[in-house]
Each structure stands twice: as structure tokens, then as C-alpha cells.
């Protein structure tokens, strides 16, 4: 490719600092001892080396072989051929030979003189190490002083040639004024293969510059994020994002992660080498656990190196799949009991929501679907919150809220009945729930005086007079609802209280019954009846029998009641004059009372019974007579003719006074007397009274018989005179 190669034996590192190295003599040049010994020029300047002298001698040999320049015909004839030749040719040979002998000496003298005068070739500027981007232009400077010979460049020891255009190297050329010693090497565009070590060499002066290293930087390609430009992740699930850079980037780029311009740390950097030992690709793995707030976030992977300090970015957008994010609200938040309230369940989710589930206090609300729930509030909503659960394909989320429900007092714990001994303290409590908190007062039944306020009533050192029912009362709330009262009984344990019950008087030698009522807390161990000659607790003894059974209702606050009955069969005279004692005992003491038996005589009772029987008989006869009268006149009303007030006597059709035997009895077997009225028999007196003639001539006295107004009417005024016992008016 070049015009020649510089011998590697000359030694690359032979020149140190700015001292140029020497070029080896041309091959085939004789090594003259006169010049190698250093005696030429009478101790020539140290600047002329053996190699320079050898090159000059080699040039002299070439001149001798080529002949003396300037002669026509070219070369002079050799010495053997001069024999017998003309003198002219012999002179030519002698002059040429002389010239060949003097020319090396002249050249040596010229170099010696020039060395003594300080005109030896040297470098004015040598190339430096350079860093250049791929595709840019590289310029390696080289300037020589006091040198007019051949200058060439080498690349990793390979000669590029001495021509300015460097044939065979299309992207290489040498620029500058050669006469002034400027020989700059240009490369454009720079490729990766141009990265090498370059030298500028003055061939004929045997000078070599120091090596200049050309570094070619290859900028990285834009990195690639696997799965981009949009990466789908699941919120709450750890994930890895991988950023990879491929190509022939030089040097190897570093990969960085950024979010909103802020660098993210913690990424893992990894290189993948190729078989030849070069880097095939690099990648950076970023580990993260995304949340729903990262949805739509943009992450940037940047590949940068010395070749591209600003780097190249690749952005990726996070597309988060996350369970619903739920917000639950109630309108209104504060509500009166019985009012309607609306719950609204809003959710954001990716993928979209698939279902809603409502619950109250952990129990599903039947029939509730969708993001809205309308319901009537009650007191339970204060402690049983409403929850909304929203689901999608990724998962579900639940939110709950409690209402501020205002409601009237509700009794949660009733006061409990107490039984305490005399002198001890008693304490009642009751619990009311309400919003706002209700006002609770304590009173005693039948008494309006407030004994205490609040959930507790305390009675110190109670006595029998404190026994009774106590009332815990709560006022209704603002809405007028709720409220009420609850009672509890205080029983004061004390000795029994025995009271004699009324006992009916008894007949002599008849049965008798004596009773006493016992109140005791605790329950008495026994109830004992005693009299002069003995006592009895239960069962029978002679004429006496004792029965004990619970009273229908106990005396409030004094424990349960007992009724004890002493039965006496066949009373005696002494029973009416003695006292019978009823006594009861419990652990706190004893109580008792005396019961007397009253006596009842027989005579007053008989008189009363006889009087009652007589009155009953009389009343029965009156009722029978009235019924008979009504029956007779009911029969008579059916025989009235169209002519009123006609009286007909049975057995006589012409008005005679004769009667048959049946007429004397007044009632026929088949029919009773029929009374007929006729206008001829009626006489109207002056006062307008209707009189009826007596067709019986006084046997029957009829006074004012008036026709009944209806078939069911009885005679209003009738006197029946007959020789009987009763006289009905």
C-alpha cells in the first residue's frame, strides 16, 4: 500500500523525548569503514551518525553504476572496453571515475559543514494522542525543520506512503506546505478501525516521531426498555424493569434510571460479553414495587459514555393494574333516627370495577347493588358501620363509615332487684343509650322526688322503710322518640312481719278457719300455730290442721308472702275464749300475732232464712198472677169484633144472666171467657168516660175495661172479685 516500510529493527522506542530516531540505511548500500570509524571530516559533528554516512556512500555507489550525468549517450564505457578505443572515451571514463571518487567526499563535507553550522533535520511539531468521535475528522500534526526529503506516516508500523494524497487510503491524506516542513495527517470520516498508533517519519533523515494513539469513540445507541414503551405492572407486586444497550459503543456506556429528572438508585448493572471478549450488550435492572399512584408515571433509561456525555434517553410509561381504591361518603353524615340517608361508594381501579357489595355491621345488605345505597337510619348505625367492598380482576378493597345518628334513649341494661340486710348499702344501676346522651333520674314509685341523677342510685344503710320499687327514668331525645323507665325492687332482709287475716265466726261444734299473713325476707324457716295446750307447724293434730301456701301478692319490699291457715273441726266452747298465736322465724329474728275465733249463734240465722223464703214465695206468686193475666187478655183481644165495647157472657147469646156449671169456675176447659163489646151496651157519661154495662148482674164487677192497644198489651186496670185468697188489682 505504501511506498516502503520502515525497518522494525530500528527500534520504536529508540528515540526518547523529542529526539528523533534514525532511519536505517537503504538495503544493499556498502558500509564504508572510513565513515563508520568516525574519522571522516576530521572529527565530524556528532549530529552526523553512521547511518547518514552509510546512506551517502550508498548514494555514491548508485551514481557510479548509473554513470556520469550530463554525457550524451548515457553511461561511460567500462574500463575493459576502453582498450583500443578512442581517447575521447578514455577521457570520459577517467573523468567519471574521478567524479565518482570525489562525490562522496563532497557530500560528506557538505553534511559535516551543515552539522557544524546547526542545520540538522529535526521535528518542529509531533503528533499527540487524540480522542475523536466516530464519523468526525482526525488531524495528526507533524512539522519538520531543515528537512527537504521524503516524509511518510505509519499506522501500527505499516507505512502509509510518501505521496500527499496517500493512494490506497481513500479517507487519509497529508496536508500542509511541504516546503515549510508541514506534513499533517488527516482522516475523515473516522471509523472504528482507525483506532491505532500513528508515527510521522522523515525517511531520508532517519527521524521518527513519538507514537500518537488515536482513540475512536463510538456513542451508544438509544437504550431499549424491555416491554416498552408502556409496561403493565400490578400494584403492590414487586417487578423488574430491564434497560438494555446494544451495538459497538466505545467505551462501554453506563445505564442510568431517572424519574421526573431525579436519578433512581439501586439498579443492578450487568454486561454480556461476546465470544471474542468484546462487550456485546449491557443492561440495567431496576427493581421496584409500584403502587396505584405510579399509574401513568414515566421512567427514563439513559445510556451515556465519554463519547456521548449527554447520553441518549428512552422513556417508558408505567401502566398499573391495581385493585380498587375506594372512598365512601354518606349524605347527610348527621341524621335523625328514621330519616333517609344516602351512601355513595366511589372507586378507581385498573382494570375497571366488576362489582359492589354492601354490608352493615358485617352482615350483607340484601338487594344492595351498585355504587349507591339509600336506607333509613336507626340507632344501630351508630355502632354498626356501613361498608362497601369493590372488586375487579386484580383484587378488592373495602371501606366503611359510621353515621352520626341522633336518637332517643334506649334501655340497654335494666336495674336488677336487690336483697340486702338491714343497715347495709344498696346500689342500683341502669344503662341508657342515646345520641346525645340522655338524662337519667331515679325516683321511688309513688313519689315524684328525684333521688339521684345518672346511671347509678346509691342508698346507704337501708332500713325496712327503704324497701320498695325504684324507678330509673330517661327523658325522650330531641326527636321526641325513645325514653321510658325501668323498675327494680329493693328487698330489705328483716325479721318476719306477721299479720292476722279476717276469719269468719264459727258455730259451736262446727268447723272454724283462722288465717295469718307472713312477710319475711329471707323466707321464714317455719310458721308455727300455738295455743294453750299445744302448737302445730304443719300437718294435723287432733282437731287441728295447719296449711301454708304462698300469698297471691307479697308486700312490696318485704319479701314473698305466706298465708298460714289453722283449721279447727268441731269447735268447743273454750276455742272461742282462747287466743291462737301465729309465729314465724328467720335468721334475722322472729315475728308473730294473735288470732281470735269469733262465735255465731243459730237462731238469727233461721229467722233470716225464713224471711228470705217468704219473700221469695210472694214474689213468685206475683209473677205468676201477672203472667196469667197477660195470657187471658191476650186471648180476649183476639175475639174482639168490629163493634167495640161489646161484652158477651159465655153461655148466653141474648144477654140473660143464666150460667152453666163451667161459668161458675170462671174458666172453661177449652177457652176462657170471651168479652164482646157493642155500642148498645156502652154508655158515655158526662165526663167522657166509657162505662160498660154489667151483663152478669154484679157477679163479676168490671171496672173500666178498655180494649188493648196491641195484642201483646196487658189489662192496665182490672179488679177481679171472687171468693179467692188473692185479690189482683
XYZ file of C-alpha atoms in Angstrom:
729
model
C 0.000 0.000 0.000
C 2.784 2.459 0.895
C 5.896 3.232 -0.846
C 8.062 1.295 1.558
C 8.226 0.003 5.111
C 10.376 1.279 7.891
C 12.514 -1.447 9.367
C 11.163 -2.618 12.652
C 14.740 -3.301 13.710
C 15.348 0.407 14.003
C 13.584 0.290 17.356
C 10.303 2.102 18.134
C 11.454 3.263 21.455
C 14.923 4.260 20.354
C 14.084 7.949 20.417
C 13.321 9.416 23.803
C 11.689 12.711 24.461
C 11.750 14.936 21.450
C 14.992 13.346 19.994
C 14.173 11.902 16.567
C 15.188 8.350 15.795
C 17.324 7.429 12.796
C 16.252 5.637 9.678
C 18.252 2.548 8.715
C 20.464 2.705 5.535
C 18.922 1.516 2.369
C 19.346 -2.157 1.727
C 22.350 -3.033 -0.476
C 24.461 0.073 0.376
C 28.115 -0.789 1.249
C 29.242 0.005 4.756
C 32.363 2.037 4.256
C 34.829 1.712 7.082
C 36.164 5.208 6.628
C 32.789 6.703 7.552
C 31.858 4.145 10.159
C 35.071 4.792 12.092
C 34.027 8.369 12.664
C 37.307 9.781 11.240
C 35.677 11.436 8.282
C 35.612 15.220 8.225
C 38.408 15.250 10.769
C 36.097 14.566 13.707
C 32.729 15.429 12.195
C 29.883 16.817 14.194
C 28.094 14.354 16.434
C 24.902 15.169 14.576
C 26.010 13.065 11.601
C 25.612 9.419 12.505
C 26.962 6.330 10.909
C 23.689 5.654 9.261
C 23.760 9.028 7.498
C 27.236 8.380 6.226
C 26.213 4.952 5.062
C 23.344 6.424 3.159
C 25.636 8.866 1.430
C 28.034 6.119 0.395
C 25.189 4.103 -0.913
C 24.154 7.078 -2.981
C 27.719 7.248 -4.408
C 27.655 3.640 -5.497
C 24.427 4.200 -7.286
C 25.920 7.187 -9.072
C 28.898 5.149 -10.244
C 26.693 2.437 -11.616
C 24.445 4.860 -13.401
C 27.236 6.811 -14.958
C 28.173 10.402 -15.042
C 25.275 12.595 -15.629
C 25.369 15.042 -18.411
C 27.075 12.825 -21.007
C 25.312 12.198 -24.204
C 24.811 8.619 -24.927
C 24.156 7.754 -21.315
C 26.761 5.725 -19.490
C 30.567 5.737 -19.943
C 32.031 2.521 -21.180
C 33.639 0.165 -18.711
C 37.416 0.085 -18.279
C 37.897 -3.227 -20.126
C 36.168 -1.886 -23.147
C 38.453 1.208 -23.395
C 41.340 -0.728 -24.832
C 41.635 0.188 -28.406
C 39.064 2.866 -28.036
C 39.405 6.441 -28.942
C 40.955 8.829 -26.497
C 37.683 10.611 -26.036
C 36.107 7.602 -24.453
C 39.131 7.016 -22.273
C 38.948 10.610 -21.017
C 35.247 10.142 -20.281
C 35.982 7.117 -18.214
C 38.776 8.853 -16.271
C 36.602 11.882 -15.518
C 33.663 9.761 -14.486
C 35.789 7.649 -12.244
C 37.272 10.733 -10.662
C 33.850 12.246 -10.186
C 32.613 9.111 -8.560
C 35.513 9.176 -6.182
C 35.077 12.853 -5.257
C 31.288 12.938 -4.989
C 31.025 11.022 -1.679
C 33.719 13.182 -0.213
C 31.896 16.302 -1.291
C 28.673 15.056 0.173
C 30.343 14.159 3.440
C 31.925 17.564 3.572
C 28.583 19.137 2.891
C 26.969 17.254 5.780
C 29.879 17.976 8.008
C 29.718 21.645 7.268
C 25.999 21.679 7.731
C 26.291 19.829 11.065
C 28.866 22.254 12.268
C 26.534 25.118 11.323
C 23.458 23.538 13.303
C 21.279 22.781 10.227
C 20.416 19.095 11.019
C 16.735 17.930 10.323
C 14.517 17.975 13.365
C 10.822 17.926 14.392
C 9.131 21.189 14.957
C 5.795 19.511 15.966
C 5.000 15.918 16.718
C 1.557 14.227 16.838
C -0.244 13.838 20.184
C -2.728 11.235 21.424
C -6.212 12.133 20.315
C -9.780 11.121 21.091
C -12.230 11.529 18.266
C -15.841 10.574 17.736
C -16.820 8.061 15.163
C -17.565 9.877 11.919
C -15.648 13.009 12.811
C -12.302 14.131 11.304
C -8.964 13.360 12.955
C -5.864 15.560 12.351
C -2.424 14.431 13.499
C 0.101 17.298 13.110
C 3.748 16.805 12.017
C 6.248 19.604 11.200
C 9.979 19.160 10.285
C 12.686 21.710 10.181
C 15.714 21.759 7.881
C 14.496 18.761 6.005
C 13.643 18.538 2.329
C 13.443 14.795 1.933
C 10.683 12.153 1.972
C 8.157 12.191 4.836
C 5.747 9.321 5.454
C 3.237 8.204 8.115
C 2.878 4.729 9.652
C -0.173 3.111 11.276
C 0.715 0.452 13.800
C 4.091 0.152 11.944
C 2.522 -0.036 8.490
C 3.822 2.686 6.112
C 1.012 4.628 4.509
C 3.239 6.089 1.706
C 5.051 9.293 0.888
C 2.549 10.864 -1.534
C 0.357 13.653 -0.262
C -2.885 12.002 -1.342
C -1.884 8.583 0.053
C -3.175 6.375 -2.730
C -4.974 3.296 -1.423
C -6.182 5.125 1.657
C -9.295 6.909 0.485
C -10.079 8.567 3.828
C -6.450 9.540 4.556
C -4.394 12.457 3.182
C -1.433 14.660 4.134
C -1.878 18.395 4.246
C 0.401 21.373 4.788
C 3.219 23.135 2.953
C 5.930 20.579 2.302
C 8.492 23.321 1.630
C 7.961 24.643 5.122
C 8.082 21.127 6.532
C 4.347 20.756 7.407
C 3.101 17.187 6.962
C -0.256 16.775 8.865
C -2.166 13.501 8.569
C -5.963 13.787 8.123
C -8.595 11.033 8.495
C -12.190 11.665 7.586
C -14.617 10.234 8.459
C -13.054 8.375 11.334
C -14.074 4.779 11.670
C -13.552 2.312 14.460
C -10.765 0.603 12.518
C -8.802 3.855 12.549
C -8.087 3.433 16.237
C -4.294 2.771 16.148
C -0.826 4.146 16.877
C 0.480 6.648 14.292
C 4.106 7.915 13.609
C 5.471 10.626 11.356
C 8.847 9.590 9.796
C 11.483 11.617 7.899
C 12.788 8.733 5.918
C 15.989 10.202 4.477
C 16.882 11.895 7.742
C 16.134 8.750 9.705
C 13.732 10.631 12.023
C 10.650 9.092 13.705
C 8.131 10.969 15.830
C 6.820 9.640 19.063
C 3.766 7.345 18.667
C 0.414 9.104 18.811
C -2.550 6.962 19.877
C -5.815 7.693 18.136
C -8.847 6.717 20.210
C -12.136 6.400 18.367
C -15.224 6.937 20.497
C -18.459 5.287 19.402
C -21.557 6.881 21.030
C -24.150 4.444 22.329
C -27.414 3.826 20.566
C -30.636 4.735 22.374
C -31.257 2.064 25.011
C -34.178 -0.324 24.871
C -36.518 -0.946 27.804
C -37.960 -4.415 27.601
C -41.725 -4.323 27.319
C -41.765 -0.605 26.460
C -42.910 1.951 25.599
C -45.700 1.031 28.072
C -45.068 -1.539 30.753
C -48.004 -3.138 32.552
C -47.433 -3.827 36.263
C -49.586 -4.875 39.204
C -49.681 -2.534 42.168
C -48.113 -3.983 45.265
C -46.324 -6.765 43.378
C -42.513 -6.434 43.079
C -41.328 -6.134 39.472
C -38.109 -5.588 37.480
C -37.576 -3.149 34.629
C -34.727 -4.053 32.258
C -32.908 -1.441 30.159
C -30.520 -2.801 27.514
C -27.958 -1.146 25.224
C -26.604 -2.980 22.198
C -24.112 -2.133 19.438
C -20.425 -1.233 19.139
C -20.444 1.615 21.611
C -16.960 2.519 22.757
C -16.277 2.861 25.566
C -18.942 0.727 27.231
C -21.829 3.026 28.210
C -23.377 3.223 31.641
C -27.141 2.934 32.029
C -28.941 5.211 34.455
C -32.605 5.428 35.571
C -34.436 8.716 36.133
C -37.921 9.746 37.257
C -39.002 13.345 36.994
C -35.358 14.303 36.496
C -34.252 12.562 39.690
C -31.857 9.690 39.456
C -33.073 6.383 40.869
C -30.577 4.308 42.774
C -30.493 0.608 43.406
C -30.351 -0.618 39.812
C -28.226 -3.673 39.014
C -25.717 -3.206 36.142
C -24.740 -6.227 34.082
C -22.558 -6.781 30.971
C -22.890 -9.559 28.434
C -19.525 -10.300 26.722
C -19.215 -11.806 23.246
C -17.035 -14.773 22.375
C -14.220 -12.546 21.114
C -14.083 -10.835 24.507
C -15.794 -7.653 23.405
C -18.883 -6.314 25.046
C -21.998 -7.407 23.201
C -24.587 -5.649 25.331
C -25.066 -4.052 28.687
C -28.230 -3.912 30.728
C -29.509 -2.328 33.914
C -32.245 -3.917 36.019
C -34.363 -1.654 38.216
C -36.362 -3.357 40.961
C -39.457 -1.607 42.263
C -42.763 -2.278 43.998
C -45.270 0.044 42.315
C -48.388 1.491 43.881
C -51.567 2.820 42.368
C -50.065 6.343 42.486
C -47.432 5.218 39.955
C -50.029 4.707 37.251
C -49.025 6.806 34.238
C -45.598 7.630 35.666
C -42.731 7.965 33.179
C -39.324 6.420 33.815
C -36.276 7.257 31.680
C -33.339 4.970 30.955
C -30.265 6.922 29.839
C -27.219 5.452 28.119
C -24.176 7.718 28.354
C -20.446 7.431 27.939
C -17.368 9.551 27.192
C -18.433 9.502 23.583
C -21.804 10.993 24.495
C -21.778 12.737 27.876
C -25.347 13.980 27.487
C -26.470 10.443 26.806
C -29.427 9.087 24.916
C -32.760 8.526 26.656
C -35.547 6.029 26.280
C -38.767 6.678 28.178
C -41.235 4.077 29.383
C -44.688 4.666 30.825
C -45.977 2.577 33.711
C -49.459 1.193 33.250
C -50.551 -0.047 36.651
C -53.118 -2.720 37.269
C -54.322 -2.241 40.805
C -57.251 -3.213 42.985
C -59.923 -0.591 43.564
C -59.106 2.485 45.602
C -62.363 3.188 47.434
C -63.838 6.300 49.040
C -67.142 6.043 50.926
C -69.305 9.012 51.902
C -72.727 9.477 53.475
C -75.183 12.300 52.937
C -76.165 13.587 55.377
C -73.479 12.478 57.797
C -75.552 13.555 60.819
C -79.127 12.294 60.643
C -82.117 11.888 62.917
C -83.384 8.402 63.604
C -85.924 7.436 60.990
C -84.596 9.745 58.290
C -83.253 8.554 54.962
C -79.512 8.603 54.269
C -77.625 8.019 51.009
C -74.240 6.265 50.860
C -72.013 6.818 47.829
C -69.157 4.399 47.091
C -66.624 5.733 44.581
C -63.679 3.706 43.304
C -60.819 3.972 40.837
C -59.443 0.707 39.524
C -57.456 -0.794 36.688
C -58.918 -2.909 35.171
C -62.404 -1.494 35.715
C -64.643 -2.366 38.646
C -66.609 -5.602 38.326
C -68.880 -5.493 41.369
C -70.043 -3.809 44.578
C -71.004 -5.437 47.877
C -72.675 -3.595 50.770
C -72.753 -4.669 54.410
C -73.888 -3.247 57.726
C -72.096 -4.327 60.839
C -70.531 -7.184 58.883
C -73.865 -8.541 57.636
C -74.701 -8.212 53.926
C -77.378 -5.722 52.946
C -79.703 -7.800 50.808
C -80.633 -6.366 47.432
C -77.991 -3.636 47.539
C -76.029 -3.355 44.287
C -74.169 -0.593 42.573
C -72.249 2.363 43.937
C -75.221 3.922 45.793
C -77.240 2.782 48.815
C -80.312 4.510 50.234
C -81.517 3.364 53.630
C -83.475 4.595 56.638
C -81.172 5.253 59.577
C -81.759 3.935 63.065
C -79.768 3.792 66.269
C -77.855 0.695 65.176
C -75.984 2.677 62.513
C -74.062 4.469 65.261
C -72.248 1.269 66.285
C -72.727 -0.869 63.161
C -70.880 0.924 60.338
C -71.846 0.578 56.718
C -69.137 -0.876 54.473
C -68.703 -1.001 50.712
C -66.496 -3.621 49.063
C -65.439 -3.032 45.441
C -63.841 -5.726 43.275
C -62.033 -6.008 39.956
C -59.875 -8.627 38.232
C -56.822 -7.771 40.364
C -58.421 -7.757 43.801
C -60.863 -5.978 46.078
C -60.905 -3.154 48.609
C -63.264 -2.302 51.456
C -64.161 0.975 53.127
C -66.637 1.623 55.948
C -68.181 4.620 57.672
C -70.402 5.142 60.697
C -73.278 7.597 60.769
C -73.893 10.184 63.446
C -77.448 9.073 64.133
C -79.299 11.097 66.738
C -81.888 9.020 68.571
C -83.781 8.958 71.827
C -82.833 6.939 74.887
C -82.772 3.161 74.559
C -82.522 0.981 77.635
C -79.536 -1.292 77.425
C -79.283 -2.646 80.960
C -82.189 -2.793 83.364
C -81.663 -2.292 87.089
C -81.613 -5.561 88.989
C -83.614 -6.368 92.073
C -81.627 -6.249 95.295
C -81.959 -8.035 98.589
C -79.885 -6.591 101.408
C -79.894 -6.865 105.156
C -80.934 -4.021 107.336
C -78.133 -1.495 107.728
C -76.303 -2.394 104.562
C -75.858 -0.224 101.459
C -77.907 -0.742 98.332
C -76.866 0.342 94.839
C -78.896 0.228 91.611
C -77.637 0.888 88.101
C -79.246 1.110 84.701
C -77.739 1.946 81.325
C -79.454 4.058 78.682
C -78.009 4.644 75.268
C -78.811 7.673 73.164
C -77.329 10.338 70.951
C -76.932 12.807 72.508
C -76.528 11.101 75.877
C -79.859 11.022 77.728
C -80.545 12.489 81.166
C -81.315 9.724 83.674
C -83.114 10.270 87.005
C -84.086 7.988 89.908
C -87.322 8.129 91.856
C -89.323 5.843 94.119
C -92.624 4.552 92.840
C -95.422 6.766 94.006
C -93.056 9.621 94.849
C -92.009 12.353 92.411
C -88.931 13.350 94.386
C -85.710 12.823 92.390
C -83.319 10.750 94.452
C -80.344 10.830 92.082
C -79.264 11.641 88.513
C -77.121 9.436 86.357
C -76.868 5.733 85.783
C -76.386 4.801 89.490
C -78.541 5.128 92.622
C -76.887 4.534 95.997
C -78.846 4.048 99.218
C -76.675 3.914 102.337
C -77.653 1.922 105.460
C -81.102 0.858 104.313
C -83.892 0.086 106.702
C -87.280 -1.574 106.331
C -88.760 1.773 105.315
C -86.456 1.831 102.262
C -87.944 -1.335 100.852
C -89.925 -0.816 97.686
C -89.702 -0.243 93.936
C -87.249 2.253 92.488
C -87.654 3.775 89.020
C -84.871 4.639 86.564
C -86.216 7.117 84.002
C -84.742 8.660 80.833
C -86.251 11.655 79.082
C -87.027 11.445 75.328
C -84.462 12.784 72.861
C -84.617 15.847 70.646
C -86.732 13.988 68.121
C -89.260 13.131 70.816
C -88.550 9.456 70.390
C -87.315 6.968 72.891
C -87.204 7.419 76.600
C -89.031 5.439 79.234
C -88.437 3.914 82.621
C -87.373 0.725 84.300
C -88.014 -0.516 87.816
C -86.208 -2.645 90.341
C -87.340 -3.787 93.779
C -85.317 -3.367 96.904
C -85.948 -6.080 99.456
C -84.728 -5.355 102.951
C -83.978 -8.501 104.880
C -85.516 -8.212 108.355
C -87.399 -10.325 110.912
C -90.788 -11.597 109.662
C -93.853 -9.358 109.742
C -96.960 -11.377 110.717
C -100.474 -10.017 110.250
C -103.782 -11.650 111.270
C -106.280 -12.020 108.444
C -110.033 -11.764 108.975
C -111.538 -15.073 109.991
C -115.291 -15.840 109.770
C -117.129 -16.569 113.025
C -117.827 -20.231 113.635
C -120.731 -22.204 115.114
C -120.254 -24.186 118.215
C -119.263 -27.714 117.319
C -118.841 -26.604 113.757
C -115.701 -26.080 111.620
C -113.542 -22.982 112.020
C -110.770 -21.373 109.987
C -108.075 -18.997 111.286
C -105.550 -17.225 108.964
C -102.355 -15.178 109.265
C -100.223 -13.479 106.627
C -96.431 -13.638 106.932
C -93.969 -11.395 105.054
C -90.323 -12.235 105.531
C -87.021 -11.947 103.730
C -85.365 -14.291 103.889
C -88.214 -16.784 103.850
C -89.096 -17.934 107.331
C -87.923 -21.316 108.381
C -91.396 -22.246 109.669
C -94.766 -20.779 110.628
C -95.982 -22.081 113.999
C -99.535 -22.024 115.410
C -99.689 -22.309 119.185
C -102.421 -22.257 121.839
C -102.832 -23.194 125.444
C -102.289 -26.894 125.318
C -100.031 -27.199 122.318
C -98.626 -25.990 118.969
C -98.600 -27.160 115.393
C -96.255 -26.322 112.498
C -97.638 -28.459 109.710
C -99.941 -31.387 109.258
C -102.706 -32.326 111.709
C -103.055 -32.918 115.414
C -106.369 -33.917 116.892
C -108.964 -31.363 115.900
C -106.344 -29.061 114.349
C -104.844 -28.936 110.840
C -102.269 -26.423 109.511
C -101.852 -25.446 105.830
C -99.295 -22.952 104.468
C -99.211 -21.627 100.881
C -97.801 -18.556 99.046
C -99.762 -15.367 99.180
C -101.119 -14.101 95.859
C -99.004 -10.957 96.149
C -96.196 -10.143 98.513
C -95.819 -6.946 100.438
C -93.529 -4.805 98.308
C -90.007 -4.786 99.543
C -90.660 -7.206 102.405
C -90.140 -10.435 100.569
C -92.628 -13.065 99.457
C -95.793 -13.541 101.455
C -97.084 -16.724 103.064
C -100.621 -17.493 104.241
C -100.872 -19.966 107.056
C -104.328 -21.435 107.855
C -105.330 -23.238 111.058
C -108.363 -25.466 110.536
C -110.437 -26.497 113.604
C -113.005 -29.238 113.287
C -115.741 -29.450 115.934
C -115.191 -26.242 117.818
C -115.550 -26.245 121.551
C -116.612 -23.555 123.919
C -113.023 -22.968 125.011
C -111.941 -22.231 121.438
C -113.925 -19.006 121.495
C -112.247 -17.766 124.640
C -108.581 -18.557 123.971
C -106.026 -16.880 121.726
C -104.237 -18.619 118.847
C -100.687 -17.387 118.147
C -99.210 -17.318 114.597
C -95.409 -17.030 114.780
C -92.676 -17.000 112.043
C -88.876 -17.042 112.398
C -85.909 -16.482 110.020
C -82.194 -15.865 110.505
C -82.763 -12.222 111.388
C -85.407 -12.693 114.071
C -88.973 -13.624 114.915
C -92.385 -12.068 114.422
C -95.891 -13.082 115.386
C -99.531 -12.119 116.013
C -102.561 -13.445 117.915
C -105.745 -14.529 116.164
C -109.114 -14.956 117.950
C -112.065 -17.106 116.886
C -115.460 -15.439 116.693
C -118.737 -17.221 117.593
C -122.006 -17.287 115.587
C -125.494 -18.183 117.025
C -128.062 -20.404 115.156
C -131.457 -18.545 115.850
C -130.841 -15.337 113.977
C -129.804 -17.400 111.061
C -133.092 -19.373 110.968
C -135.122 -16.189 111.094
C -133.218 -14.740 108.246
C -133.615 -17.864 106.149
C -137.401 -17.985 106.800
C -137.853 -14.344 105.878
C -135.935 -14.784 102.703
C -138.033 -17.861 101.780
C -141.323 -15.991 102.399
C -140.220 -13.100 100.266
C -139.208 -15.438 97.516
C -142.614 -17.196 97.592
C -144.515 -13.935 97.491
C -142.508 -12.694 94.586
C -143.083 -15.932 92.720
C -146.883 -15.716 93.144
C -146.961 -12.116 91.951
C -145.009 -13.015 88.870
C -147.340 -15.994 88.185
C -150.507 -13.856 88.518
C -149.222 -11.187 86.198
C -148.299 -13.786 83.633
C -151.779 -15.389 83.844
C -153.486 -12.026 83.432
C -151.441 -11.217 80.394
C -152.279 -14.602 78.906
C -156.067 -14.201 79.393
C -156.228 -10.740 77.946
C -154.108 -11.874 75.055
C -156.770 -14.482 74.281
C -159.583 -11.965 74.698
C -158.075 -9.474 72.305
C -158.305 -11.998 69.533
C -162.188 -12.231 69.876
C -162.930 -8.528 69.568
C -165.280 -7.865 66.668
C -165.523 -4.791 64.566
C -168.039 -3.449 67.074
C -166.117 -2.333 70.105
C -167.026 -2.423 73.775
C -169.471 -5.386 73.338
C -169.388 -7.715 76.312
C -170.632 -11.246 75.782
C -171.002 -13.684 78.592
C -170.309 -17.260 77.634
C -173.316 -19.488 77.537
C -175.832 -16.636 76.807
C -176.332 -15.142 73.440
C -179.306 -12.904 74.304
C -177.909 -11.165 77.376
C -179.572 -13.334 80.087
C -177.905 -13.929 83.367
C -178.061 -17.696 83.356
C -174.668 -19.555 83.696
C -173.681 -23.072 83.275
C -171.615 -25.028 85.717
C -168.451 -24.171 83.855
C -169.225 -20.493 84.096
C -169.081 -20.614 87.893
C -165.495 -21.583 87.827
C -164.816 -18.578 85.604
C -162.636 -20.551 83.155
C -163.687 -23.082 80.583
C -161.538 -26.013 79.834
C -161.379 -25.212 76.189
C -161.498 -21.499 76.345
C -161.681 -18.679 78.808
C -164.397 -16.074 78.992
C -164.757 -14.051 75.877
C -165.713 -10.426 76.303
C -167.578 -8.752 73.459
C -168.419 -5.085 73.258
C -171.309 -3.492 71.488
C -172.338 0.099 71.015
C -175.719 -0.667 72.658
C -174.033 -1.748 75.833
C -171.794 1.310 76.172
C -172.877 4.473 77.985
C -170.808 7.617 77.766
C -171.045 9.639 80.972
C -170.871 13.328 81.243
C -167.147 13.333 81.743
C -166.477 11.332 78.591
C -165.645 8.162 80.441
C -166.546 4.949 78.809
C -168.750 2.794 81.032
C -169.681 -0.763 80.386
C -172.894 -2.352 81.436
C -172.561 -5.361 83.642
C -174.367 -8.235 81.909
C -173.640 -10.552 84.894
C -175.778 -8.548 87.258
C -172.976 -7.954 89.624
C -171.490 -11.417 89.693
C -168.413 -10.009 88.073
C -167.604 -6.413 88.552
C -165.946 -4.944 85.569
C -164.450 -1.536 86.050
C -163.175 0.220 83.060
C -162.325 -2.500 80.597
C -160.566 -0.860 77.704
C -159.624 -2.563 74.508
C -155.924 -3.310 74.346
C -153.852 -1.182 72.070
C -151.949 -4.166 70.806
C -152.232 -7.912 71.015
C -149.324 -8.017 73.475
C -150.753 -5.481 75.929
C -151.970 -6.491 79.321
C -155.035 -5.068 81.116
C -153.981 -1.853 82.785
C -156.722 -1.727 85.329
C -158.632 -4.816 86.296
C -160.216 -5.854 89.550
C -161.320 -9.403 89.849
C -163.609 -10.107 92.744
C -164.024 -13.690 93.626
C -164.070 -15.639 96.808
C -160.334 -16.477 96.460
C -157.404 -15.696 98.704
C -155.680 -13.196 96.458
C -157.243 -10.103 95.042
C -155.454 -8.853 91.943
C -155.868 -5.131 91.234
